[in-house]
CSV table of C-alpha atoms in Angstrom, one decimal:
chain,number,residue,atom,x,y,z
D,24,MET,CA,150.0,124.0,108.9
D,25,ASN,CA,148.5,121.2,110.3
D,26,THR,CA,147.9,117.1,110.3
D,27,GLN,CA,144.4,116.1,109.8
D,28,PRO,CA,142.8,113.2,111.5
D,29,THR,CA,144.2,111.1,108.4
D,30,PHE,CA,147.7,111.8,107.2
D,31,LYS,CA,150.2,110.0,105.0
D,32,LEU,CA,153.3,108.8,107.0
D,33,THR,CA,156.4,108.6,105.4
D,34,THR,CA,159.2,107.0,107.5
D,35,THR,CA,161.8,104.1,107.5
D,36,ILE,CA,161.4,100.9,109.3
D,37,ASN,CA,164.2,98.5,109.8
D,38,GLY,CA,166.0,100.3,106.9
D,39,LYS,CA,163.1,99.9,104.4
D,40,PRO,CA,161.1,103.1,103.2
D,41,VAL,CA,157.7,102.7,104.4
D,42,ASP,CA,154.5,105.2,103.2
D,43,ALA,CA,151.4,104.6,104.8
D,44,GLU,CA,147.7,106.4,104.7
D,45,ILE,CA,147.1,106.4,108.8
D,46,GLU,CA,145.2,108.0,111.1
D,47,THR,CA,146.8,111.0,113.1
D,48,ARG,CA,145.8,109.2,116.4
D,49,THR,CA,147.7,105.9,115.5
D,50,LEU,CA,150.0,104.9,118.1
D,51,LEU,CA,153.5,103.6,116.9
D,52,ILE,CA,153.0,100.3,118.8
D,53,ASP,CA,149.8,99.6,116.7
D,54,PHE,CA,151.2,100.9,113.3
D,55,LEU,CA,154.1,98.4,113.8
D,56,ARG,CA,152.0,95.4,114.7
D,57,GLU,CA,148.4,96.2,113.2
D,58,HIS,CA,149.6,97.8,109.8
D,59,LEU,CA,153.0,96.1,109.5
D,60,GLY,CA,152.5,93.1,111.1
D,61,LEU,CA,155.8,93.4,113.0
D,62,THR,CA,154.5,91.6,116.2
D,63,GLY,CA,158.0,91.4,118.0
D,64,THR,CA,157.3,94.5,119.5
D,65,LYS,CA,155.4,93.8,122.8
D,66,ARG,CA,152.6,95.8,124.5
D,67,SER,CA,152.3,95.1,128.6
D,68,CYS,CA,151.7,98.0,130.9
D,69,ASP,CA,150.7,100.5,128.1
D,70,MET,CA,152.1,103.6,130.2
D,71,GLN,CA,155.8,103.2,129.8
D,72,VAL,CA,156.9,101.9,132.8
D,73,CYS,CA,157.7,98.2,131.8
D,74,GLY,CA,159.9,98.8,128.5
D,75,SER,CA,158.1,95.7,126.8
D,76,CYS,CA,157.4,97.9,123.7
D,77,THR,CA,160.7,99.7,123.2
D,78,VAL,CA,161.8,100.4,120.1
D,79,LEU,CA,164.6,102.8,118.8
D,80,VAL,CA,164.0,106.0,116.9
D,81,ASP,CA,167.0,107.3,115.4
D,82,GLY,CA,168.8,105.3,117.9
D,83,LYS,CA,167.0,106.3,121.1
D,84,PRO,CA,164.7,104.3,123.1
D,85,VAL,CA,161.2,105.3,123.3
D,86,SER,CA,157.8,103.5,124.3
D,87,SER,CA,155.9,102.8,121.3
D,88,CYS,CA,152.8,102.3,123.4
D,89,SER,CA,152.8,105.9,124.2
D,90,ILE,CA,154.0,107.6,121.2
D,91,LEU,CA,152.2,108.6,118.0
D,92,ALA,CA,153.1,107.3,114.7
D,93,TYR,CA,152.9,110.8,113.3
D,94,GLU,CA,156.4,111.1,115.5
D,95,VAL,CA,158.3,108.9,113.2
D,96,SER,CA,157.9,110.8,110.1
D,97,ASP,CA,161.1,111.1,108.3
D,98,ARG,CA,162.8,109.2,111.2
D,99,ASP,CA,164.5,105.7,111.3
D,100,VAL,CA,162.7,103.4,113.4
D,101,LEU,CA,164.2,99.9,114.6
D,102,THR,CA,162.3,97.0,115.8
D,103,ILE,CA,163.6,93.8,116.9
D,104,GLU,CA,162.8,92.4,113.4
D,105,GLY,CA,165.6,94.6,112.1
D,106,LEU,CA,168.3,93.1,114.2
D,107,ALA,CA,169.3,89.6,112.7
D,108,GLN,CA,170.9,89.9,109.5
D,109,LYS,CA,170.5,87.1,106.9
D,110,GLY,CA,169.2,84.6,109.3
D,111,GLU,CA,172.1,85.4,111.6
D,112,LEU,CA,171.3,86.7,115.1
D,113,HIS,CA,172.7,90.2,116.2
D,114,PRO,CA,175.8,89.8,118.8
D,115,ILE,CA,173.1,91.4,121.4
D,116,GLN,CA,170.6,88.5,120.6
D,117,GLN,CA,173.5,85.7,120.8
D,118,SER,CA,174.5,87.2,123.9
D,119,PHE,CA,171.2,86.9,125.7
D,120,LEU,CA,170.7,83.5,124.2
D,121,ASP,CA,174.4,82.3,125.4
D,122,GLU,CA,173.9,83.8,128.7
D,123,TYR,CA,170.1,82.4,129.2
D,124,GLY,CA,169.2,86.3,129.6
D,125,LEU,CA,165.5,85.3,129.0
D,126,GLN,CA,162.8,82.7,130.2
D,127,CYS,CA,159.4,83.6,128.6
D,128,GLY,CA,160.8,86.1,126.3
D,129,TYR,CA,158.0,88.8,126.4
D,130,CYS,CA,160.4,91.3,127.6
D,131,THR,CA,163.3,90.4,125.5
D,132,PRO,CA,162.7,92.4,122.5
D,133,GLY,CA,162.8,95.5,124.5
D,134,MET,CA,165.6,94.4,126.6
D,135,VAL,CA,167.6,93.9,123.4
D,136,LEU,CA,166.8,97.2,121.8
D,137,ALA,CA,167.4,98.9,125.1
D,138,THR,CA,170.8,97.2,125.4
D,139,LEU,CA,171.6,98.2,121.6
D,140,ALA,CA,170.9,102.0,122.6
D,141,LEU,CA,172.8,101.6,125.4
D,142,LEU,CA,175.8,100.3,123.8
D,143,ASN,CA,175.7,102.7,120.9
D,144,GLU,CA,176.3,105.4,123.3
D,145,ASN,CA,178.4,103.9,125.6
D,146,PRO,CA,180.2,100.9,124.3
D,147,ASN,CA,181.9,99.8,127.6
D,148,PRO,CA,179.5,100.6,130.4
D,149,ASN,CA,180.2,99.6,133.9
D,150,ASP,CA,177.5,97.6,136.1
D,151,SER,CA,176.0,100.6,137.6
D,152,GLU,CA,175.6,102.4,134.2
D,153,ILE,CA,173.9,99.3,133.0
D,154,LYS,CA,171.6,99.1,135.8
D,155,SER,CA,170.8,102.5,135.7
D,156,PHE,CA,170.0,102.5,131.7
D,157,LEU,CA,168.0,99.3,132.1
D,158,SER,CA,166.1,100.1,135.2
D,159,GLY,CA,163.0,101.0,133.1
D,160,ASN,CA,162.7,97.6,131.5
D,161,LEU,CA,161.0,95.2,133.5
D,162,CYS,CA,161.6,91.3,133.5
D,163,ARG,CA,159.5,89.0,135.8
D,164,CYS,CA,161.4,85.7,135.0
D,165,THR,CA,165.1,86.0,135.2
D,166,GLY,CA,165.9,87.9,138.4
D,167,TYR,CA,168.0,90.1,136.2
D,168,PHE,CA,171.7,88.8,136.6
D,169,PRO,CA,171.5,86.8,133.5
D,170,ILE,CA,170.4,89.9,131.7
D,171,LEU,CA,173.1,91.8,133.3
D,172,ASN,CA,175.5,89.1,132.1
D,173,ALA,CA,174.3,89.1,128.5
D,174,VAL,CA,174.9,92.9,128.3
D,175,ARG,CA,178.2,92.3,129.4
D,176,ARG,CA,178.8,89.8,127.1
D,177,ALA,CA,177.5,91.7,124.3
D,178,SER,CA,179.5,94.7,124.9
D,179,GLU,CA,182.7,92.4,124.9
D,180,ARG,CA,181.6,90.7,121.8
D,181,LEU,CA,180.9,94.2,119.9
D,182,ALA,CA,184.2,95.3,121.1
D,183,GLN,CA,185.9,92.1,119.6
D,184,GLU,CA,184.0,92.7,116.4
D,185,GLU,CA,185.2,96.1,115.9
D,186,SER,CA,189.0,95.5,116.5
N,4,MET,CA,141.8,103.7,121.1
N,5,LEU,CA,142.2,107.7,121.3
N,6,LYS,CA,139.6,109.7,120.0
N,7,PRO,CA,140.6,111.3,116.6
N,8,PHE,CA,142.2,114.8,116.5
N,9,VAL,CA,143.9,117.1,114.4
N,10,ILE,CA,147.8,118.0,115.2
N,11,HIS,CA,148.6,121.8,114.5
N,12,GLU,CA,152.1,122.5,113.8
N,13,PRO,CA,152.5,126.2,114.5
N,14,ARG,CA,155.8,128.0,113.9
N,15,THR,CA,155.7,130.8,116.7
N,16,PRO,CA,154.3,131.1,120.2
N,17,GLN,CA,151.9,133.6,119.0
N,18,GLN,CA,150.4,131.1,116.5
N,19,ALA,CA,150.3,128.4,119.3
N,20,SER,CA,148.3,130.9,121.5
N,21,GLU,CA,146.2,131.8,118.8
N,22,LEU,CA,145.3,128.1,118.2
N,23,LEU,CA,144.5,127.8,121.9
N,24,ASN,CA,142.3,131.0,121.5
N,25,GLU,CA,140.4,129.4,118.8
N,26,TYR,CA,139.8,126.1,119.9
N,27,GLY,CA,139.6,127.0,123.8
N,28,TRP,CA,138.9,123.6,125.6
N,29,ASP,CA,138.9,121.5,122.5
N,30,ALA,CA,142.8,122.1,122.2
N,31,THR,CA,145.9,121.2,124.4
N,32,VAL,CA,149.5,121.9,124.1
N,33,TYR,CA,151.2,118.8,122.7
N,34,ALA,CA,155.0,118.6,123.2
N,35,GLY,CA,156.5,114.9,124.3
N,36,GLY,CA,153.2,113.5,124.9
N,37,THR,CA,154.5,111.4,128.0
N,38,GLU,CA,152.0,112.4,130.2
N,39,LEU,CA,149.2,113.7,127.7
N,40,LEU,CA,148.9,110.5,125.7
N,41,VAL,CA,148.6,108.3,128.9
N,42,VAL,CA,145.6,110.2,130.2
N,43,MET,CA,144.0,110.4,126.6
N,44,LYS,CA,144.7,106.6,126.3
N,45,GLU,CA,142.8,106.2,129.8
N,46,GLY,CA,140.0,108.3,128.3
N,47,LEU,CA,140.6,111.0,131.1
N,48,ALA,CA,141.0,113.5,128.6
N,49,SER,CA,140.2,114.0,124.9
N,50,TYR,CA,141.0,116.9,122.5
N,51,ALA,CA,140.0,117.2,118.9
N,52,HIS,CA,142.9,119.5,118.5
N,53,LEU,CA,146.7,118.9,119.8
N,54,ILE,CA,148.7,121.9,119.5
N,55,ASN,CA,152.7,120.4,118.7
N,56,ILE,CA,154.7,123.1,119.8
N,57,LYS,CA,157.8,121.1,118.8
N,58,THR,CA,157.4,122.7,115.4
N,59,ILE,CA,158.0,125.9,117.1
N,60,SER,CA,162.0,126.8,116.3
N,61,ASP,CA,163.5,128.7,118.8
N,62,ILE,CA,162.4,126.8,122.1
N,63,HIS,CA,164.8,123.8,121.5
N,64,THR,CA,167.9,125.4,123.0
N,65,ILE,CA,169.7,125.6,126.4
N,66,HIS,CA,171.8,128.9,126.8
N,67,LEU,CA,173.1,131.3,129.0
N,68,THR,CA,171.1,134.5,129.5
N,69,ASP,CA,171.1,137.6,131.7
N,70,ASN,CA,174.9,138.4,131.2
N,71,ASP,CA,175.7,134.8,131.6
N,72,ALA,CA,174.0,134.6,135.2
N,73,ALA,CA,171.1,132.4,134.3
N,74,LEU,CA,170.4,129.4,132.3
N,75,ARG,CA,167.4,129.6,129.5
N,76,ILE,CA,166.0,126.1,128.8
N,77,GLY,CA,163.6,126.5,126.0
N,78,ALA,CA,160.3,124.5,126.6
N,79,ALA,CA,160.9,121.9,123.6
N,80,VAL,CA,164.1,120.6,125.6
N,81,THR,CA,163.7,116.9,126.7
N,82,HIS,CA,164.9,115.3,130.0
N,83,ARG,CA,167.4,113.5,127.9
N,84,ALA,CA,168.7,116.5,126.3
N,85,ILE,CA,169.2,118.5,129.9
N,86,GLU,CA,170.7,115.1,131.4
N,87,THR,CA,173.3,114.9,128.5
N,88,SER,CA,174.1,118.6,128.1
N,89,SER,CA,177.6,119.9,128.8
N,90,MET,CA,176.1,123.1,129.4
N,91,ILE,CA,174.2,122.0,132.1
N,92,ALA,CA,176.9,119.9,133.5
N,93,ALA,CA,178.9,123.0,133.8
N,94,HIS,CA,176.3,125.3,135.2
N,95,ALA,CA,173.5,123.4,136.8
N,96,PRO,CA,174.8,119.9,137.5
N,97,LEU,CA,171.9,119.3,140.3
N,98,LEU,CA,169.6,119.4,137.3
N,99,ILE,CA,171.5,116.3,135.8
N,100,GLU,CA,171.2,114.7,139.1
N,101,MET,CA,167.7,115.1,138.8
N,102,GLU,CA,167.0,114.1,135.4
N,103,ARG,CA,169.3,111.1,135.6
N,104,SER,CA,166.9,109.5,138.2
N,105,LEU,CA,163.7,110.7,136.9
N,106,ALA,CA,161.2,108.0,135.3
N,107,ASN,CA,163.2,106.0,132.9
N,108,VAL,CA,165.2,106.6,129.6
N,109,ARG,CA,162.4,106.2,127.2
N,110,VAL,CA,160.3,109.1,129.2
N,111,ARG,CA,163.2,111.4,129.2
N,112,THR,CA,163.8,110.7,125.6
N,113,MET,CA,160.5,112.0,124.6
N,114,GLY,CA,159.3,114.0,127.6
N,115,THR,CA,160.1,117.5,128.4
N,116,LEU,CA,161.0,119.5,131.4
N,117,ALA,CA,158.3,122.4,130.6
N,118,GLY,CA,155.7,119.6,130.0
N,119,ASN,CA,156.4,118.0,133.2
N,120,LEU,CA,156.0,121.4,134.9
N,121,CYS,CA,152.8,122.3,133.1
N,122,PHE,CA,151.5,118.8,133.6
N,123,ALA,CA,151.9,119.5,137.3
N,124,GLU,CA,151.7,115.8,138.6
N,125,PRO,CA,151.9,115.9,142.4
N,126,HIS,CA,154.8,113.6,142.2
N,127,SER,CA,156.9,115.6,139.9
N,128,ASP,CA,160.6,115.7,140.4
N,129,PRO,CA,161.2,118.9,138.5
N,130,ALA,CA,158.5,120.9,140.5
N,131,ALA,CA,160.2,120.2,143.7
N,132,VAL,CA,163.4,121.2,142.5
N,133,CYS,CA,162.3,124.3,140.7
N,134,MET,CA,160.1,125.5,143.6
N,135,ALA,CA,163.5,125.6,145.8
N,136,TRP,CA,165.5,126.9,143.0
N,137,PRO,CA,166.5,130.7,144.2
N,138,GLY,CA,165.3,132.9,141.5
N,139,ALA,CA,163.8,130.4,139.3
N,140,SER,CA,160.9,131.4,136.8
N,141,PHE,CA,158.8,130.1,134.2
N,142,GLU,CA,158.3,132.3,130.9
N,143,LEU,CA,154.6,132.2,129.9
N,144,THR,CA,153.8,133.5,126.2
N,145,SER,CA,150.5,134.3,124.6
N,146,THR,CA,149.2,136.7,122.1
N,147,ASP,CA,148.8,139.2,125.0
N,148,GLY,CA,152.5,139.1,125.6
N,149,VAL,CA,155.2,137.4,127.8
N,150,ARG,CA,155.3,137.0,131.5
N,151,GLN,CA,157.6,135.7,134.0
N,152,VAL,CA,155.8,133.6,136.7
N,153,LEU,CA,157.6,132.3,140.0
N,154,PRO,CA,157.3,128.7,140.8
N,155,ASP,CA,155.2,129.1,143.9
N,156,GLU,CA,152.7,131.0,141.8
N,157,PHE,CA,152.7,128.8,139.2
N,158,PHE,CA,151.6,125.6,141.2
N,159,ILE,CA,148.2,126.1,142.1
N,160,ASP,CA,146.7,122.4,142.7
N,161,LEU,CA,147.2,119.1,141.4
N,162,PHE,CA,147.3,119.3,137.4
N,163,MET,CA,146.5,122.9,138.0
N,164,THR,CA,148.9,125.7,137.0
N,165,ALA,CA,148.4,129.5,136.7
N,166,ARG,CA,149.3,129.0,133.0
N,167,GLN,CA,146.2,130.6,131.2
N,168,GLU,CA,144.3,128.7,128.5
N,169,ASN,CA,145.9,130.9,125.7
N,170,GLU,CA,149.5,130.5,127.3
N,171,ILE,CA,152.3,128.3,126.3
N,172,MET,CA,155.5,127.9,128.8
N,173,THR,CA,158.3,129.0,126.3
N,174,ALA,CA,161.0,128.8,128.9
N,175,ILE,CA,162.6,127.8,132.1
N,176,HIS,CA,164.8,130.4,133.8
N,177,LEU,CA,167.2,129.2,136.2
N,178,PRO,CA,169.7,131.5,138.0
N,179,LEU,CA,173.5,130.2,138.4
N,180,LEU,CA,174.0,129.4,141.9
N,181,PRO,CA,176.5,132.1,143.6
N,182,PRO,CA,179.7,130.9,145.0
N,183,GLY,CA,179.3,129.4,148.5
N,184,MET,CA,176.1,128.2,147.8
N,185,GLY,CA,175.4,124.1,147.5
N,186,SER,CA,172.5,122.1,146.1
N,187,ALA,CA,171.0,118.8,146.7
N,188,TYR,CA,168.1,116.5,145.7
N,189,HIS,CA,167.0,113.6,147.7
N,190,LYS,CA,163.8,111.6,147.2
N,191,PHE,CA,162.5,108.0,148.2
N,192,VAL,CA,161.3,106.1,145.2
N,193,LEU,CA,159.2,102.7,145.4
N,194,LEU,CA,157.5,103.0,142.0
N,195,GLU,CA,158.2,105.3,138.9
N,196,ARG,CA,157.7,108.6,140.8
N,197,PRO,CA,158.7,109.7,144.2
N,198,SER,CA,157.0,109.1,147.5
N,199,VAL,CA,158.5,112.1,148.8
N,200,SER,CA,161.4,114.4,147.3
N,201,VAL,CA,163.2,117.5,149.0
N,202,ALA,CA,165.3,119.8,147.2
N,203,ALA,CA,167.6,121.9,149.3
N,204,PHE,CA,169.8,125.0,148.4
N,205,VAL,CA,172.0,126.2,151.3
N,206,SER,CA,174.5,129.1,151.4
N,207,VAL,CA,177.3,129.1,153.9
N,208,ALA,CA,179.9,131.9,154.7
N,209,GLY,CA,182.6,131.0,156.9
N,210,THR,CA,180.9,128.9,159.5
N,211,THR,CA,177.5,130.4,159.1
N,212,ILE,CA,174.5,129.5,157.1
N,213,LYS,CA,173.3,132.8,155.0
N,214,SER,CA,170.5,131.2,153.4
N,215,ALA,CA,168.6,128.2,152.8
N,216,HIS,CA,165.8,127.0,150.4
N,217,ILE,CA,163.9,123.8,151.0
N,218,ALA,CA,161.0,122.4,148.8
N,219,VAL,CA,159.2,119.3,149.7
N,220,GLY,CA,157.6,117.5,146.8
N,221,SER,CA,155.2,114.8,146.2
N,222,VAL,CA,153.5,114.7,149.7
N,223,GLY,CA,150.6,116.8,148.7
N,224,PRO,CA,148.9,118.3,145.4
N,225,VAL,CA,152.0,121.0,145.2
N,226,PRO,CA,155.5,121.4,146.5
N,227,TYR,CA,155.6,123.4,149.4
N,228,ARG,CA,158.5,125.7,150.7
N,229,ALA,CA,159.5,124.6,154.3
N,230,THR,CA,159.8,128.2,155.4
N,231,ALA,CA,159.9,127.6,159.2
N,232,ALA,CA,162.9,125.5,158.6
N,233,GLU,CA,164.5,127.7,156.3
N,234,ASN,CA,164.4,130.6,158.9
N,235,MET,CA,165.6,128.5,161.7
N,236,LEU,CA,168.9,127.6,159.8
N,237,LEU,CA,169.8,131.2,159.3
N,238,GLY,CA,172.7,132.3,161.2
N,239,GLN,CA,173.5,128.8,162.4
N,240,THR,CA,176.7,126.6,162.1
N,241,PRO,CA,176.3,123.8,159.6
N,242,GLY,CA,175.8,120.4,161.5
N,243,ASP,CA,173.5,117.6,162.3
N,244,GLU,CA,171.6,119.3,165.1
N,245,PRO,CA,170.4,122.2,163.3
N,246,TYR,CA,169.4,120.0,160.2
N,247,ARG,CA,167.5,117.7,162.6
N,248,ALA,CA,165.6,120.3,164.1
N,249,ALA,CA,165.0,122.0,160.7
N,250,ALA,CA,164.0,118.7,159.4
N,251,GLU,CA,161.5,118.3,162.1
N,252,ALA,CA,160.1,121.5,161.2
N,253,ALA,CA,159.6,120.5,157.5
N,254,ALA,CA,157.7,117.5,158.6
N,255,SER,CA,155.5,119.3,160.9
N,256,ALA,CA,154.6,122.0,158.1
N,257,ALA,CA,153.7,119.1,156.0
N,258,ASP,CA,150.0,118.0,155.4
N,259,PRO,CA,150.5,115.0,153.5
N,260,VAL,CA,148.1,113.2,151.1
N,261,GLY,CA,148.1,109.2,151.6
N,262,ASP,CA,148.0,107.6,148.5
N,263,LEU,CA,149.6,104.5,147.1
N,264,TYR,CA,153.0,106.0,147.3
N,265,GLY,CA,152.9,106.0,150.9
N,266,SER,CA,150.8,106.7,153.9
N,267,VAL,CA,150.4,110.2,155.7
N,268,GLU,CA,152.9,109.1,158.6
N,269,TYR,CA,155.2,107.2,156.4
N,270,LYS,CA,155.7,110.4,154.0
N,271,ARG,CA,156.0,112.7,157.3
N,272,GLN,CA,158.9,110.3,158.3
N,273,LEU,CA,160.4,110.7,154.9
N,274,ILE,CA,160.6,114.2,155.0
N,275,ARG,CA,162.4,113.9,158.2
N,276,VAL,CA,165.0,111.7,156.9
N,277,LEU,CA,165.2,113.2,153.2
N,278,THR,CA,165.4,116.9,154.4
N,279,ARG,CA,168.2,116.1,157.1
N,280,GLN,CA,170.2,114.3,154.3
N,281,ALA,CA,169.5,117.0,151.5
N,282,LEU,CA,170.6,120.0,154.2
N,283,GLN,CA,173.6,117.8,155.1
N,284,GLN,CA,174.7,117.2,151.3
N,285,ALA,CA,173.9,120.7,150.2
N,286,SER,CA,176.0,122.4,152.8
N,287,GLU,CA,178.9,120.0,152.2
N,288,ARG,CA,178.9,121.1,148.6
N,289,ALA,CA,178.7,124.8,149.7
N,290,MET,CA,181.9,124.3,151.8
N,291,GLY,CA,183.4,122.5,149.0
N,292,VAL,CA,183.6,119.2,151.2
N,293,GLU,CA,181.8,117.5,148.3
N,294,ARG,CA,181.7,118.4,144.8
N,295,LEU,CA,178.5,118.1,142.9
């Protein structure tokens, strides 16, 4: 079995089934931005250090700049465009807004998705767990404290919605 | 943009080896891709054939082997799977400590332990830990058969290992630590990868050190065993004085390469500090003062 230089990708992006004829060498970030026009996913360092290009694959965070679109065959991909529902921000997005957890906003899609991945597996993280999980998402504006506040607030907000 | 390639999806290690035989230098093994795709994007390497070993079914698990005396970690097991494994937590908690601080969670989600070892980047965390791990070995499989290679035979030079062109690493074998042995992994990190890392395994019986394994990573092309330091510790009573002397010996044995992770003298000083700390913690764990 092999996958030729061009192949048919079948995947799910933000809950919608997607079929596309693409080159095997296509990086996930380019598939999202160039093929699907989902430009909320940001390219920055291009070497998996900064976290701007974070998307979730089956709920797990990956650097879309350094993974092949081939890898998301038959998987569920979530990008920042998939979070708001019917014009209403996701509780994590709302928390970043409320706590001023952003300035220029370039790292924010990655920060928000990394936060979602964290809270999915650990709904009530302590500060050290938050810092450890988000240590690979860099922000050059905020000094991180408003981001930490936003994550704490998102954790509380999601817990309230549950109850 | 990457150059075009075909991705092959072998079902067995033998099929993967056949493909490597067939395509030679035009092919490479592809697993997590966290290191491979970066060098391909930089144009430092290009391959017309990627052999995706994740399609091999029986290299995805972690289990006990050798009558429950060792762990076998399959080559497709990711860093994150190790970090969150209850089997590893119960039998090899040092690996979890190492994995938790490796790169970032996205790299750990995609990247594999075997891939990290085979890539042989000089600042590898797992390389130093495996180098010190008593009895660790790597399973290499090809159409010629299966062989076990010890870490100090495996790491040859930067980005260079004893893995032959037609071999794939199929598993990592780590014997469980015997009672009375403690382990520790200490590193200093400025960037994504360590400037210096030290792994130590110390056995203590009563008030006497029975064995010591020390490996220093990130300072040169491959990790090295600080054998003079290890020998000095035998028969000693655990304490700051022998650890300082051993740390001095470990630092003297180094041939550091200055790079953007630190100068030669800076790395040598870090070896002194980290070796002392790692020995201290490993022996405390050996004596049950601190539980890992």
